[in-house]
Amino acid sequence: MKEAGILLQLRSPGGLRYLSLGPRELDGLAAALEWALRSAGVGSGDLLMVYDLSSALEVLPLTRAYAPGLGSGACERIGCSVISMDGLPSLATRTAYFYRLLRPRFLLVRDELLAPLRARLGRDGLRSNEGLRALIIASRGPVPPADVPFLSLRVVEEALFIGLASEGGLSYPSDLYEVRCDGGILRARPRFSSGVDFSPVGECATAEVAS
């Protein structure tokens, strides 16, 4: 019997291509996301609110409910609860309503969705929730400005890469990713998938390894 899995669609200069995510890949992604969330301070009993696409690489491994073939997601491993809002700009008003209502301790937002969410929250913005401990921005490029301190979750689909970016450099779990420096560019590939080659994830001069 074929194992359950997911096809991840990628856009590249040559057109669309697909990566197959089986149980091994999903487990590795869940471990990488668990590392990132714990690094952000997420712990057992916390509520994590997510405003992102349900098919995003940083959302699928959150819980087994999102990904067929995943044994335990990042939130099951940590013991936190997760509530996901559909990642569309047109649903920013709905997301702002639940943000005020539920007052999550942690908020994970896709970079291009931060501006519409802040606009719907009004003058106080994300600060309207005094209980917010950390904003986590899932970014694939330059990180947009925020009105509260935040962490940048670096996501590179081609490398199945999930790490944390900051002014001090790029951090990632070294047991999950193999990296090399190539002409000043940091390239990575996952140790948990044999079918994925090295892809650019950052700059060599700013790379940090987190075990």
Short mmCIF file of C-alpha atoms in Angstrom, two decimals:
data_model
loop_
_atom_site.label_atom_id
_atom_site.label_comp_id
_atom_site.label_asym_id
_atom_site.label_seq_id
_atom_site.Cartn_x
_atom_site.Cartn_y
_atom_site.Cartn_z
CA MET A 1 0.00 0.00 0.00
CA LYS A 2 1.34 3.44 -0.94
CA GLU A 3 2.04 5.74 2.00
CA ALA A 4 -0.07 8.87 2.36
CA GLY A 5 1.60 12.09 1.36
CA ILE A 6 1.26 15.55 -0.16
CA LEU A 7 2.35 17.11 -3.46
CA LEU A 8 3.88 20.55 -2.92
CA GLN A 9 3.57 22.87 -5.94
CA LEU A 10 6.55 25.15 -6.61
CA ARG A 11 6.88 28.04 -9.05
CA SER A 12 10.23 28.29 -10.83
CA PRO A 13 11.61 30.13 -13.91
CA GLY A 14 10.99 26.95 -15.88
CA GLY A 15 7.36 26.74 -14.81
CA LEU A 16 5.54 24.71 -12.18
CA ARG A 17 7.13 21.68 -10.58
CA TYR A 18 6.14 19.43 -7.72
CA LEU A 19 7.80 17.93 -4.65
CA SER A 20 6.37 14.84 -3.04
CA LEU A 21 6.14 15.05 0.74
CA GLY A 22 5.87 11.61 2.30
CA PRO A 23 5.86 10.72 6.00
CA ARG A 24 9.67 11.17 6.28
CA GLU A 25 9.61 14.66 4.76
CA LEU A 26 6.59 15.72 6.79
CA ASP A 27 8.21 14.46 10.00
CA GLY A 28 11.39 16.41 9.20
CA LEU A 29 9.43 19.59 8.50
CA ALA A 30 7.48 19.17 11.73
CA ALA A 31 10.77 18.84 13.63
CA ALA A 32 12.16 21.99 11.96
CA LEU A 33 8.99 23.95 12.72
CA GLU A 34 8.96 22.66 16.30
CA TRP A 35 12.53 23.94 16.70
CA ALA A 36 11.56 27.36 15.32
CA LEU A 37 8.46 27.68 17.50
CA ARG A 38 10.30 26.64 20.65
CA SER A 39 13.02 29.16 19.78
CA ALA A 40 10.29 31.80 19.61
CA GLY A 41 9.16 30.84 23.11
CA VAL A 42 6.09 28.73 22.28
CA GLY A 43 5.45 26.19 25.03
CA SER A 44 2.92 23.73 26.33
CA GLY A 45 -0.52 25.27 26.86
CA ASP A 46 0.11 28.30 24.62
CA LEU A 47 -2.29 29.35 21.86
CA LEU A 48 -0.75 29.94 18.45
CA MET A 49 -2.89 31.81 15.92
CA VAL A 50 -1.97 31.46 12.24
CA TYR A 51 -2.88 33.80 9.37
CA ASP A 52 -1.37 32.07 6.35
CA LEU A 53 -2.19 29.79 3.43
CA SER A 54 -3.28 26.33 4.57
CA SER A 55 -0.96 24.77 1.97
CA ALA A 56 2.12 26.73 3.10
CA LEU A 57 5.23 24.83 4.09
CA GLU A 58 5.15 26.47 7.54
CA VAL A 59 1.49 25.54 8.13
CA LEU A 60 1.17 21.92 6.94
CA PRO A 61 3.50 20.51 9.65
CA LEU A 62 1.75 22.32 12.51
CA THR A 63 -0.60 19.43 13.29
CA ARG A 64 -1.47 15.99 11.97
CA ALA A 65 -4.93 17.36 11.19
CA TYR A 66 -3.45 19.45 8.35
CA ALA A 67 -1.20 16.88 6.67
CA PRO A 68 -2.12 13.27 5.71
CA GLY A 69 0.80 11.02 6.58
CA LEU A 70 2.15 13.18 9.41
CA GLY A 71 2.46 11.28 12.68
CA SER A 72 2.64 14.25 15.04
CA GLY A 73 2.88 17.92 14.12
CA ALA A 74 4.93 20.65 15.73
CA CYS A 75 2.06 21.67 18.01
CA GLU A 76 1.38 18.11 19.15
CA ARG A 77 5.06 17.79 20.04
CA ILE A 78 5.11 21.08 21.95
CA GLY A 79 1.67 20.74 23.52
CA CYS A 80 0.37 24.06 22.22
CA SER A 81 -2.99 24.75 20.60
CA VAL A 82 -3.33 26.18 17.10
CA ILE A 83 -6.12 28.02 15.32
CA SER A 84 -5.70 28.87 11.64
CA MET A 85 -7.32 31.67 9.68
CA ASP A 86 -7.57 31.35 5.88
CA GLY A 87 -4.62 33.17 4.36
CA LEU A 88 -6.40 35.62 2.07
CA PRO A 89 -6.17 39.44 2.28
CA SER A 90 -9.96 39.62 1.92
CA LEU A 91 -10.32 37.77 5.24
CA ALA A 92 -8.21 40.24 7.24
CA THR A 93 -11.32 41.67 8.96
CA ARG A 94 -12.34 38.20 10.15
CA THR A 95 -8.80 37.49 11.34
CA ALA A 96 -8.65 40.80 13.23
CA TYR A 97 -11.93 39.95 14.96
CA PHE A 98 -10.65 36.60 16.21
CA TYR A 99 -7.29 38.11 17.16
CA ARG A 100 -9.08 40.53 19.51
CA LEU A 101 -11.45 37.83 20.76
CA LEU A 102 -8.98 35.00 21.39
CA ARG A 103 -5.94 37.10 22.40
CA PRO A 104 -3.34 34.50 21.37
CA ARG A 105 0.07 34.52 23.00
CA PHE A 106 1.76 33.86 19.63
CA LEU A 107 0.81 34.98 16.12
CA LEU A 108 2.25 33.49 12.91
CA VAL A 109 1.54 35.66 9.84
CA ARG A 110 2.59 35.33 6.20
CA ASP A 111 4.60 38.43 5.21
CA GLU A 112 2.19 39.83 2.60
CA LEU A 113 -0.77 39.44 4.98
CA LEU A 114 0.67 41.59 7.76
CA ALA A 115 -0.28 44.96 6.21
CA PRO A 116 -3.99 44.13 5.64
CA LEU A 117 -4.24 42.68 9.15
CA ARG A 118 -2.70 45.78 10.75
CA ALA A 119 -5.06 47.99 8.73
CA ARG A 120 -8.10 46.12 10.06
CA LEU A 121 -6.85 46.25 13.64
CA GLY A 122 -6.85 50.04 13.60
CA ARG A 123 -4.74 52.50 15.56
CA ASP A 124 -3.48 50.11 18.23
CA GLY A 125 -2.59 47.43 15.67
CA LEU A 126 -1.15 44.23 17.06
CA ARG A 127 -0.60 45.98 20.40
CA SER A 128 -4.35 45.73 21.01
CA ASN A 129 -3.53 42.28 22.45
CA GLU A 130 -1.40 42.98 25.51
CA GLY A 131 -0.93 39.24 26.01
CA LEU A 132 0.96 38.76 22.73
CA ARG A 133 4.40 37.38 23.51
CA ALA A 134 5.76 37.07 19.98
CA LEU A 135 4.86 37.88 16.39
CA ILE A 136 6.37 35.40 13.92
CA ILE A 137 6.47 36.58 10.29
CA ALA A 138 6.80 33.81 7.71
CA SER A 139 8.94 35.43 5.04
CA ARG A 140 10.26 34.47 1.62
CA GLY A 141 11.87 37.87 1.00
CA PRO A 142 12.29 41.25 2.73
CA VAL A 143 10.40 41.38 6.03
CA PRO A 144 7.68 44.08 6.22
CA PRO A 145 7.61 46.56 9.14
CA ALA A 146 5.63 45.65 12.25
CA ASP A 147 4.39 47.64 15.24
CA VAL A 148 5.60 45.05 17.77
CA PRO A 149 8.87 43.09 18.13
CA PHE A 150 8.92 40.07 15.85
CA LEU A 151 10.86 37.04 14.67
CA SER A 152 11.38 36.24 10.99
CA LEU A 153 10.68 32.67 9.94
CA ARG A 154 12.73 32.00 6.79
CA VAL A 155 10.93 29.58 4.48
CA VAL A 156 12.46 28.18 1.27
CA GLU A 157 10.22 25.61 -0.37
CA GLU A 158 12.85 24.35 -2.82
CA ALA A 159 15.05 23.23 0.08
CA LEU A 160 12.19 22.25 2.41
CA PHE A 161 13.90 24.78 4.66
CA ILE A 162 12.50 26.34 7.82
CA GLY A 163 14.82 28.53 9.89
CA LEU A 164 14.98 31.84 11.74
CA ALA A 165 16.49 35.00 10.22
CA SER A 166 17.69 38.02 12.16
CA GLU A 167 20.17 40.88 11.82
CA GLY A 168 22.70 38.58 13.45
CA GLY A 169 22.32 35.88 10.83
CA LEU A 170 20.38 32.80 9.84
CA SER A 171 19.74 30.04 12.38
CA TYR A 172 18.59 26.52 11.62
CA PRO A 173 18.71 23.04 13.21
CA SER A 174 21.95 21.48 11.93
CA ASP A 175 20.71 17.95 12.53
CA LEU A 176 17.99 18.51 9.93
CA TYR A 177 19.83 20.47 7.22
CA GLU A 178 23.13 20.07 5.39
CA VAL A 179 24.63 23.38 4.26
CA ARG A 180 27.52 24.64 2.13
CA CYS A 181 28.88 28.00 1.05
CA ASP A 182 28.99 28.60 -2.69
CA GLY A 183 30.24 31.99 -3.89
CA GLY A 184 29.02 33.76 -0.78
CA ILE A 185 25.60 32.12 -0.97
CA LEU A 186 24.49 29.69 1.72
CA ARG A 187 22.84 26.65 0.18
CA ALA A 188 20.97 24.01 2.11
CA ARG A 189 19.25 20.70 1.59
CA PRO A 190 17.24 18.62 4.04
CA ARG A 191 18.81 15.55 5.59
CA PHE A 192 15.32 14.05 5.78
CA SER A 193 14.74 13.94 2.00
CA SER A 194 17.02 12.33 -0.58
CA GLY A 195 15.17 13.85 -3.53
CA VAL A 196 15.93 17.52 -2.78
CA ASP A 197 19.14 19.20 -3.95
CA PHE A 198 20.95 22.22 -2.49
CA SER A 199 19.08 25.53 -2.86
CA PRO A 200 19.98 29.11 -1.78
CA VAL A 201 18.67 30.05 1.66
CA GLY A 202 20.84 33.04 2.68
CA GLU A 203 24.32 34.52 2.76
CA CYS A 204 27.33 32.59 4.07
CA ALA A 205 28.72 35.52 6.07
CA THR A 206 25.56 35.73 8.20
CA ALA A 207 24.88 32.04 8.70
CA GLU A 208 24.56 30.56 12.16
CA VAL A 209 24.07 26.93 13.03
CA ALA A 210 21.69 25.97 15.82
CA SER A 211 21.87 22.45 17.16
#
